[in-house]
Tab-separated table of C-alpha atoms and ligand atoms in Angstrom:
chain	number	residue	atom	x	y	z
A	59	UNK	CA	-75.251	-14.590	68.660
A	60	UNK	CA	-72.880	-15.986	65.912
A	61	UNK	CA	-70.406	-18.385	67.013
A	62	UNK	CA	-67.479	-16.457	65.657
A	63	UNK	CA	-68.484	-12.955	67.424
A	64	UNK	CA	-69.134	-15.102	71.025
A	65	UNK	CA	-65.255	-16.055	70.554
A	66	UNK	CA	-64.053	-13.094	69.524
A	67	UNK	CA	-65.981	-11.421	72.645
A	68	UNK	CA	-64.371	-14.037	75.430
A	69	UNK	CA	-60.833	-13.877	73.899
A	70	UNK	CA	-61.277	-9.584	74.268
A	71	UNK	CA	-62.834	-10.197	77.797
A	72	UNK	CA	-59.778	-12.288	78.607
A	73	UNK	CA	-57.260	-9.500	77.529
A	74	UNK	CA	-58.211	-6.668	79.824
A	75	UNK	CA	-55.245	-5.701	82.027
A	76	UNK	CA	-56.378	-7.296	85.295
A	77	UNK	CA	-55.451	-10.520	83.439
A	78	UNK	CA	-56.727	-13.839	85.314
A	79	UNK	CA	-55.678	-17.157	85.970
A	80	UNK	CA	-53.571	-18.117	82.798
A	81	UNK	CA	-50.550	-20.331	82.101
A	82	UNK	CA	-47.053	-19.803	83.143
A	83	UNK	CA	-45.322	-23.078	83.559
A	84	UNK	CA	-45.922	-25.722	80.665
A	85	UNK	CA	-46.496	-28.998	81.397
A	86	UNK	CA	-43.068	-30.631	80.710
A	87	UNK	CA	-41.187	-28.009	82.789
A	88	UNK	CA	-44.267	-29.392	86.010
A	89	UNK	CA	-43.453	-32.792	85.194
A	90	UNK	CA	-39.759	-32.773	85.024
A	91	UNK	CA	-40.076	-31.064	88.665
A	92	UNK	CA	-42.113	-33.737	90.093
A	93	UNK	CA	-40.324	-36.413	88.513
A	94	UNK	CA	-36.930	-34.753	89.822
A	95	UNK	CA	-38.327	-34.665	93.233
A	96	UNK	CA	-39.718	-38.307	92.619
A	97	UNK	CA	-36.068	-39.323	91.751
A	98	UNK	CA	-34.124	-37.286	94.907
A	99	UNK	CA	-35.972	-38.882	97.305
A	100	UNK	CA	-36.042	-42.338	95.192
A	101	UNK	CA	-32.236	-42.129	95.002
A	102	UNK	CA	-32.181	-40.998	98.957
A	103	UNK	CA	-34.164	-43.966	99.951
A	104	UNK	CA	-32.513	-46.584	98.151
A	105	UNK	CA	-29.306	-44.980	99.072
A	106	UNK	CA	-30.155	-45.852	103.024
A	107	UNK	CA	-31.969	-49.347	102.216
A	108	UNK	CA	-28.594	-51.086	102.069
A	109	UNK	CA	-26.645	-52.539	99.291
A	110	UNK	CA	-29.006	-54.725	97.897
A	111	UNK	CA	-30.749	-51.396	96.406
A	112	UNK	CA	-27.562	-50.212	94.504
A	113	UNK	CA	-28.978	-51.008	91.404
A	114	UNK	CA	-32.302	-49.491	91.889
A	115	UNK	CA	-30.715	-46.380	93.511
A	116	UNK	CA	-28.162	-45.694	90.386
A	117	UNK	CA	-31.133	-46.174	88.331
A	118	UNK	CA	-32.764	-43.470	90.054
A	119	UNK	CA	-29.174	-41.191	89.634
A	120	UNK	CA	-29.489	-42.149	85.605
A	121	UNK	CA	-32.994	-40.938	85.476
A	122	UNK	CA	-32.062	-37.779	86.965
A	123	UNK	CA	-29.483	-37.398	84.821
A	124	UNK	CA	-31.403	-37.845	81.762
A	125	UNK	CA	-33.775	-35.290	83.863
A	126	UNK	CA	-30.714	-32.966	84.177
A	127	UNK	CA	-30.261	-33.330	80.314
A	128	UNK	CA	-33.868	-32.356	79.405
A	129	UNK	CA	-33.711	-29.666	81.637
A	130	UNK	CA	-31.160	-28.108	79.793
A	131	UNK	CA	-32.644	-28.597	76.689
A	132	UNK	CA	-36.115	-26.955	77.792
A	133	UNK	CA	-33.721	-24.102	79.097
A	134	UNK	CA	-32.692	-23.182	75.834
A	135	UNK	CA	-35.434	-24.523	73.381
A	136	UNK	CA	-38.639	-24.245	76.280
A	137	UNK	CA	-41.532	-21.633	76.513
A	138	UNK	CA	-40.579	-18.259	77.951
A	139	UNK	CA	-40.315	-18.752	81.719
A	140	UNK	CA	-38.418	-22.164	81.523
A	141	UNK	CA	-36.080	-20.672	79.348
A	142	UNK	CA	-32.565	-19.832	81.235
A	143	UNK	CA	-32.188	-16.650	79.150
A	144	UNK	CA	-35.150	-15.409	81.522
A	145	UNK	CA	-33.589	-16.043	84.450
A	146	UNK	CA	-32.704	-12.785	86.197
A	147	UNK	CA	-29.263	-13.979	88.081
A	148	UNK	CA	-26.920	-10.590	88.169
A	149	UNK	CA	-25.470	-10.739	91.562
A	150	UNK	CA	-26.579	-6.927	92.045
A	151	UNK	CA	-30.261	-7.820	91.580
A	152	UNK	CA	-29.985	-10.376	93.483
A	153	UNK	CA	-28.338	-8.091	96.379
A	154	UNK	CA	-31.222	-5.674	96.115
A	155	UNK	CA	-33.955	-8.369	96.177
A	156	UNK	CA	-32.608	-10.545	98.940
A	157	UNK	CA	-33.924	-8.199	101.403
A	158	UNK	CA	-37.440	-8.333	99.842
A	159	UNK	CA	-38.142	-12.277	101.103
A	160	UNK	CA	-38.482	-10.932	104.310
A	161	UNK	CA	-40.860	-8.362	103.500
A	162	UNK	CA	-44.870	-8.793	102.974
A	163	UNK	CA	-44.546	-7.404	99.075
A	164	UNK	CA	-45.436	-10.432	96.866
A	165	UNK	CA	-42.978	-10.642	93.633
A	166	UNK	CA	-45.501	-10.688	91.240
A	167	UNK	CA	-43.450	-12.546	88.967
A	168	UNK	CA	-44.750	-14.412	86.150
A	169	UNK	CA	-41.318	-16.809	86.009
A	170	UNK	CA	-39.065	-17.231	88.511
A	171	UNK	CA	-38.552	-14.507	91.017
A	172	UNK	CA	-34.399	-13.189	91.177
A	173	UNK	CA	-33.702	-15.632	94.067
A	174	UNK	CA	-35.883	-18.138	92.642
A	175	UNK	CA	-33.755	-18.044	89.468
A	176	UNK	CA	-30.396	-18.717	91.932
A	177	UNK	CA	-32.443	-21.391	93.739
A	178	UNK	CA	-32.973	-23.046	90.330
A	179	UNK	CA	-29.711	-22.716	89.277
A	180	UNK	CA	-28.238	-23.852	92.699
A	181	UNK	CA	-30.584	-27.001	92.599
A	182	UNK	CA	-30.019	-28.103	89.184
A	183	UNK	CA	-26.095	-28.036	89.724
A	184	UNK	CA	-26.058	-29.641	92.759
A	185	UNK	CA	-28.032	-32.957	91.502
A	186	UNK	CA	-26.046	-32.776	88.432
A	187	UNK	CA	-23.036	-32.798	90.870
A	188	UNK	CA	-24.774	-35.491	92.846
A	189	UNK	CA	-25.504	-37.814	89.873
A	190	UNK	CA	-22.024	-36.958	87.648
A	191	UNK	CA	-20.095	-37.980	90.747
A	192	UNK	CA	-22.237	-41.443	90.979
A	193	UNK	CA	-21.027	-42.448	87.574
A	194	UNK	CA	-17.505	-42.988	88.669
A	195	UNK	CA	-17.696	-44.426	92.428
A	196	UNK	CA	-17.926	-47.505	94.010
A	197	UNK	CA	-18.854	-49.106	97.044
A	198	UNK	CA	-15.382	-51.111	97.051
A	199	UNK	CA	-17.597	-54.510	97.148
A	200	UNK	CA	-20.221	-54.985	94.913
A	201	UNK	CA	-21.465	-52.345	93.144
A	202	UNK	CA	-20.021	-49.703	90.594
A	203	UNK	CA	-20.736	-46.870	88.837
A	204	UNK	CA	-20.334	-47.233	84.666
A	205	UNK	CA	-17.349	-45.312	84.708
A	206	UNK	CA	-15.709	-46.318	87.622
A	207	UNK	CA	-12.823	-48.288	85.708
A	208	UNK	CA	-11.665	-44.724	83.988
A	209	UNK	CA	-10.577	-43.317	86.852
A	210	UNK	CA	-7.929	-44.508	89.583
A	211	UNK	CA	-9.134	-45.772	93.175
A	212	UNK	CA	-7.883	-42.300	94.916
A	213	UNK	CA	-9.638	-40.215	91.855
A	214	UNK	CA	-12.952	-43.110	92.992
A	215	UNK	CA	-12.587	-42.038	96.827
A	216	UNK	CA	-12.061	-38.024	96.096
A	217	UNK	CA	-15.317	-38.210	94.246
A	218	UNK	CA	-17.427	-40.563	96.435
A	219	UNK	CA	-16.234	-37.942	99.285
A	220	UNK	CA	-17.817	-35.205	97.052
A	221	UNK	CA	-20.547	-37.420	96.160
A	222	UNK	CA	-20.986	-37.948	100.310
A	223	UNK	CA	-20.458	-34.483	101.236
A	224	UNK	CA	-22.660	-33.139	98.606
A	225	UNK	CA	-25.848	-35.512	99.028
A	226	UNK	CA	-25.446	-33.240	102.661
A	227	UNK	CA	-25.824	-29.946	100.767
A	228	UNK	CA	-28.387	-30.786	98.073
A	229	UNK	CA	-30.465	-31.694	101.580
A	230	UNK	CA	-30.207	-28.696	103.161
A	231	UNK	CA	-31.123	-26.815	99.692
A	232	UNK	CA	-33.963	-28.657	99.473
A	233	UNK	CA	-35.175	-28.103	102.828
A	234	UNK	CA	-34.284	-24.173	101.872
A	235	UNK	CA	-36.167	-24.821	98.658
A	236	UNK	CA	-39.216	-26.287	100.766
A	237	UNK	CA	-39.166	-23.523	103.535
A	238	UNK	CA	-39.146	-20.689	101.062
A	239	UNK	CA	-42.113	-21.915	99.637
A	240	UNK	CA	-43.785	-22.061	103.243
A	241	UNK	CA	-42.294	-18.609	103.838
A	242	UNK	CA	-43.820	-17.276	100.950
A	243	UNK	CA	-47.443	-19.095	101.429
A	244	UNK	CA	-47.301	-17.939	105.528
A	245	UNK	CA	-45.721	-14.185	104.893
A	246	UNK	CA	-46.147	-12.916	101.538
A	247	UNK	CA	-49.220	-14.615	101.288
A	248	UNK	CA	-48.020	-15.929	98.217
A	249	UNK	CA	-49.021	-19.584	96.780
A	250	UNK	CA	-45.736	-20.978	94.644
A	251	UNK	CA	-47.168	-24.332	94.968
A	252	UNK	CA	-50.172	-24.537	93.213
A	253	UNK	CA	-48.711	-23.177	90.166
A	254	UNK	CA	-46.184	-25.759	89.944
A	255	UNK	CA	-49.019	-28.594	89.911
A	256	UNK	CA	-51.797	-26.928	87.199
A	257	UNK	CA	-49.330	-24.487	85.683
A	258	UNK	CA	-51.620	-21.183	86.266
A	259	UNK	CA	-50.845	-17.907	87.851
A	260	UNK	CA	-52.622	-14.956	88.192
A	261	UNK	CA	-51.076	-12.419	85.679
A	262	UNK	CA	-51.867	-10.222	82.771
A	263	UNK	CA	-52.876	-11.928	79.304
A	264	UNK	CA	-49.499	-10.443	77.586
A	265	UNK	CA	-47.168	-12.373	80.517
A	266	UNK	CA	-49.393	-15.935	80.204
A	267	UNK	CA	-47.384	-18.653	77.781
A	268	UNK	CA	-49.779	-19.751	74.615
A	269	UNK	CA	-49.301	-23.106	75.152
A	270	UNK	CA	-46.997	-25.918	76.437
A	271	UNK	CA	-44.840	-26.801	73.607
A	272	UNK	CA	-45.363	-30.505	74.597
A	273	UNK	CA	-44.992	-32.323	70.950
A	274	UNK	CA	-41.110	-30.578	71.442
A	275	UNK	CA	-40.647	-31.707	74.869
A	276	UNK	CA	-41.302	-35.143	74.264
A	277	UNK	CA	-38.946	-34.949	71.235
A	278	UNK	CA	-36.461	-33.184	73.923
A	279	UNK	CA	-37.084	-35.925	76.843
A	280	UNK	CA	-36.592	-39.015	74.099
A	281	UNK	CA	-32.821	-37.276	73.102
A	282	UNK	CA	-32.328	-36.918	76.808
A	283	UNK	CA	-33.026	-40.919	77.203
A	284	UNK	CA	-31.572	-41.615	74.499
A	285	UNK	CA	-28.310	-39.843	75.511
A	286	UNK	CA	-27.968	-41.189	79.082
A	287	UNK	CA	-28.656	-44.744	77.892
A	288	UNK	CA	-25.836	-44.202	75.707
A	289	UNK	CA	-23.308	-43.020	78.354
A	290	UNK	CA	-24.571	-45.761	80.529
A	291	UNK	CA	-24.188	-49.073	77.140
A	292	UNK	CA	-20.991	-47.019	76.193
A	293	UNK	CA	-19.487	-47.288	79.374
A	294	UNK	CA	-16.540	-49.720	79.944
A	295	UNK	CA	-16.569	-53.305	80.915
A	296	UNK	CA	-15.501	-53.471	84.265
A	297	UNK	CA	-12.202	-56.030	84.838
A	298	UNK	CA	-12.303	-58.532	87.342
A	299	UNK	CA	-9.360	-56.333	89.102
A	300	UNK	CA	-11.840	-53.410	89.652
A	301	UNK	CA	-13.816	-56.269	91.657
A	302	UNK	CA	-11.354	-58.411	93.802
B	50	HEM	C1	-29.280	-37.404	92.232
B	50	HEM	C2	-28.900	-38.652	92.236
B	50	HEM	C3	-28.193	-39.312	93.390
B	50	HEM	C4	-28.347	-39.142	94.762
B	50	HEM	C5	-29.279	-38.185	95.486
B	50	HEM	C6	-27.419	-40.061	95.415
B	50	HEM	C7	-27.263	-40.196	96.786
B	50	HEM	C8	-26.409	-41.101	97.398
B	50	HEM	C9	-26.209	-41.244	98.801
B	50	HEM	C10	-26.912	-40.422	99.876
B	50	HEM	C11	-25.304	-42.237	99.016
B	50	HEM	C12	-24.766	-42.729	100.351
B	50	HEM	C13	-23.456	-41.982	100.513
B	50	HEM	C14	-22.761	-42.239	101.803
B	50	HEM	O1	-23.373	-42.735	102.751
B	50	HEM	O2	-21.580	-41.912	101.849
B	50	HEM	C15	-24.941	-42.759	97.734
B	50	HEM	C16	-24.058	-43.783	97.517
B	50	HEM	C17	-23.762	-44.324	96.304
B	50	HEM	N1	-24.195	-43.844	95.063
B	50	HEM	FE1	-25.445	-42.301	94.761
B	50	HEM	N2	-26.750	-40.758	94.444
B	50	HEM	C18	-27.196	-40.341	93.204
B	50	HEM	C19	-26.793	-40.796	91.968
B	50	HEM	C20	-25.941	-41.874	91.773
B	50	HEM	C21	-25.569	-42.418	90.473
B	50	HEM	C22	-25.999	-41.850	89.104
B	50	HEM	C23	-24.765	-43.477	90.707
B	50	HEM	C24	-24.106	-44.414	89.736
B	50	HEM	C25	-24.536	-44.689	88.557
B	50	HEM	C26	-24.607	-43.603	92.136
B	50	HEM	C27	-23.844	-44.558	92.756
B	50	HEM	C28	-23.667	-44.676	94.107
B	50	HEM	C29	-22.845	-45.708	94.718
B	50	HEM	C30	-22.069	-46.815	93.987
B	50	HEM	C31	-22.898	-45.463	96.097
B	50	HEM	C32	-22.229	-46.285	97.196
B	50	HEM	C33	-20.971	-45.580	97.616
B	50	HEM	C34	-20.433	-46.110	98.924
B	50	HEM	O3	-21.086	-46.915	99.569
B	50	HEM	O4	-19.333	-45.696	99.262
B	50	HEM	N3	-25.339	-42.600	92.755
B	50	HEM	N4	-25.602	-42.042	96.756
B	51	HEM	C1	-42.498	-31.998	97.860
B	51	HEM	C2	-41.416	-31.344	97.626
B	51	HEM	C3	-41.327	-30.117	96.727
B	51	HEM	C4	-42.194	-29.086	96.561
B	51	HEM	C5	-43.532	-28.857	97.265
B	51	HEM	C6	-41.608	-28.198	95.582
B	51	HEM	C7	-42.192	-27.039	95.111
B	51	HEM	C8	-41.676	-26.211	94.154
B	51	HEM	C9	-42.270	-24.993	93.675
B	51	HEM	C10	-43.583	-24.410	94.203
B	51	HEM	C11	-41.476	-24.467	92.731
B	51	HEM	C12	-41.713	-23.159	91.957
B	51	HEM	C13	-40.877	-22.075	92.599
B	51	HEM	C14	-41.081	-20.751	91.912
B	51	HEM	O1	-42.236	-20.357	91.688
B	51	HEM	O2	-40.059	-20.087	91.604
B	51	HEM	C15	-40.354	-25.353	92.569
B	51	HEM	C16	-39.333	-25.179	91.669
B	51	HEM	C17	-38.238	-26.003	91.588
B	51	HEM	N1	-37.959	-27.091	92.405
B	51	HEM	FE1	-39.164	-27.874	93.795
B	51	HEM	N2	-40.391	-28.698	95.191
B	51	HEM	C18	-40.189	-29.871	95.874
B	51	HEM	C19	-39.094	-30.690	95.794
B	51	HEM	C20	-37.993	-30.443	95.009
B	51	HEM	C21	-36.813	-31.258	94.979
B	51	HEM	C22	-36.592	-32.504	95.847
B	51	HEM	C23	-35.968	-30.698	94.072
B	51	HEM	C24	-34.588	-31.108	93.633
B	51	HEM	C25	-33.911	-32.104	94.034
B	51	HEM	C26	-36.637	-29.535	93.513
B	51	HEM	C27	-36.116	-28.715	92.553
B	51	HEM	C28	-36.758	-27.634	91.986
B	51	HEM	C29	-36.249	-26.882	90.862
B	51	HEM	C30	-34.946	-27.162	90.111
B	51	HEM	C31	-37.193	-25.883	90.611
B	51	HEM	C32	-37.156	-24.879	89.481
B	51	HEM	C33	-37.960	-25.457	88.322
B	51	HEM	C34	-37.245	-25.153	87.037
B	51	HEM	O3	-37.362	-24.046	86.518
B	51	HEM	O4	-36.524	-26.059	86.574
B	51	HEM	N3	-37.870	-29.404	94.120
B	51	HEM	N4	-40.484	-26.397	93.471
């Protein structure tokens, strides 16, 4: 059989409507989660291993940050499920699906289901919260964040409350985030996970993404670097007042 008609013949096998295991989340959107995840629990570590680990543990804040930035760049410019403008967030769908999790239905969504949209949203704002706050705290002995000159030492102790009080809440999101994935594996029957590590889901051939977009991501990740390391070598030098 000709080469051309053997192609032709898979591609039409492929496109039937009970679809098969085809891609959904592109590679940059998988890596950016595990290197987010990588970086909350880098950050949380160093965070408890004392002060010597400052530096390392704002390093970890500026790489989510940069994270934060690509995210937001691969929400407007990604492939179609990473993009924010296919996030389902009304506050009325959300009403009407919330109690769906506790029922056996699966979501069957290609993307994000309605409350995983919120969880996404939620997550994303709280480590930008997390890692915006860093910037401008100190630990009133050694070590500072860059911008932590700019702003007076009551403005520095309001915002290393928040950036206290809201390490506490991105915790107990994440521990949502990680038991909603368990609930959904243990009730719905419904595997989240492995999707987020090979990018395939189960779905028809018109809902699958063509391909990763990954020569754009890598142009979106180097502005993201790029940006961050600017805010961090722009930042002000820090007077021997803001010291001693
Ligand atoms: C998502 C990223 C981040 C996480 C999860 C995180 C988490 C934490 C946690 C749990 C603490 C201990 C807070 C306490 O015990 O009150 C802490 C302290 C601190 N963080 Fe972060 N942080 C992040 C980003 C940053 C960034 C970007 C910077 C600065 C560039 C920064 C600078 C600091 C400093 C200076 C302290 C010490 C404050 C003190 O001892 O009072 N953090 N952070
Ligand atoms: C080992 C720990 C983790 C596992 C197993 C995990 C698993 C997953 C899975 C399966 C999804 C896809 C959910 C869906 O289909 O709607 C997801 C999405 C997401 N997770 Fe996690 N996660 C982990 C840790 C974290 C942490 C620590 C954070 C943040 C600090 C995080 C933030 C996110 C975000 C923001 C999304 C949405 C992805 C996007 O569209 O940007 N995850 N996670």
């Amino acid at each position: 059989m000709p080469l051309v008609k053997l192609v032709t013949i898979t591609i039409d096998n492929s496109s039937n409507d009970t679809g098969g295991r085809l891609l959904v989340w592109d590679l940059p959107l998988r890596i950016f989660h595990w290197l987010l995840a990588f970086c909350f629990l880098g950050s949380w570590a160093s965070a408890e291993a004392g002060f010597e680990w400052t530096q390392t543990h704002m390093r970890f804040g500026y790489a989510s940050l940069a994270l934060i930035v690509f995210r937001i760049f691969w929400g407007l410019a990604g492939t179609r499920y990473s993009r924010f403008s296919s996030f389902r967030l009304g506050p009325k769908v959300l009403l009407q699906k919330i109690p769906e999790l506790y029922s056996k239905k699966q979501s069957n969504s290609a993307g994000h289901s309605e409350t995983g949209a919120w969880a996404t949203v939620l997550l994303l704002t709280l480590v930008t919260i997390q890692a915006g706050t860093g910037l401008f705290i100190s630990d009133d002995i050694f070590y500072a964040g860059p911008y932590n000159p700019v702003v007076s030492g009551s403005t520095a102790g309001m915002l290393a409350y928040v950036h206290h009080i809201n390490f506490n809440i991105l915790q107990a999101a994440v521990a949502l985030h990680l038991a909603a994935i368990a609930w959904y594996a243990w009730r719905k029957k419904e595997n989240l996970l492995s999707p987020m590590l090979h990018g395939n889901k189960t779905v028809k051939p018109n809902l699958a993404i063509p391909s990763s977009h990954t020569g754009r991501a890598i142009l979106a990740a180097i502005i993201a670097v790029a940006l961050i390391s600017l805010l961090v070598l722009l930042a002000p030098e820090p007077s021997m007042y803001d010291f001693f």
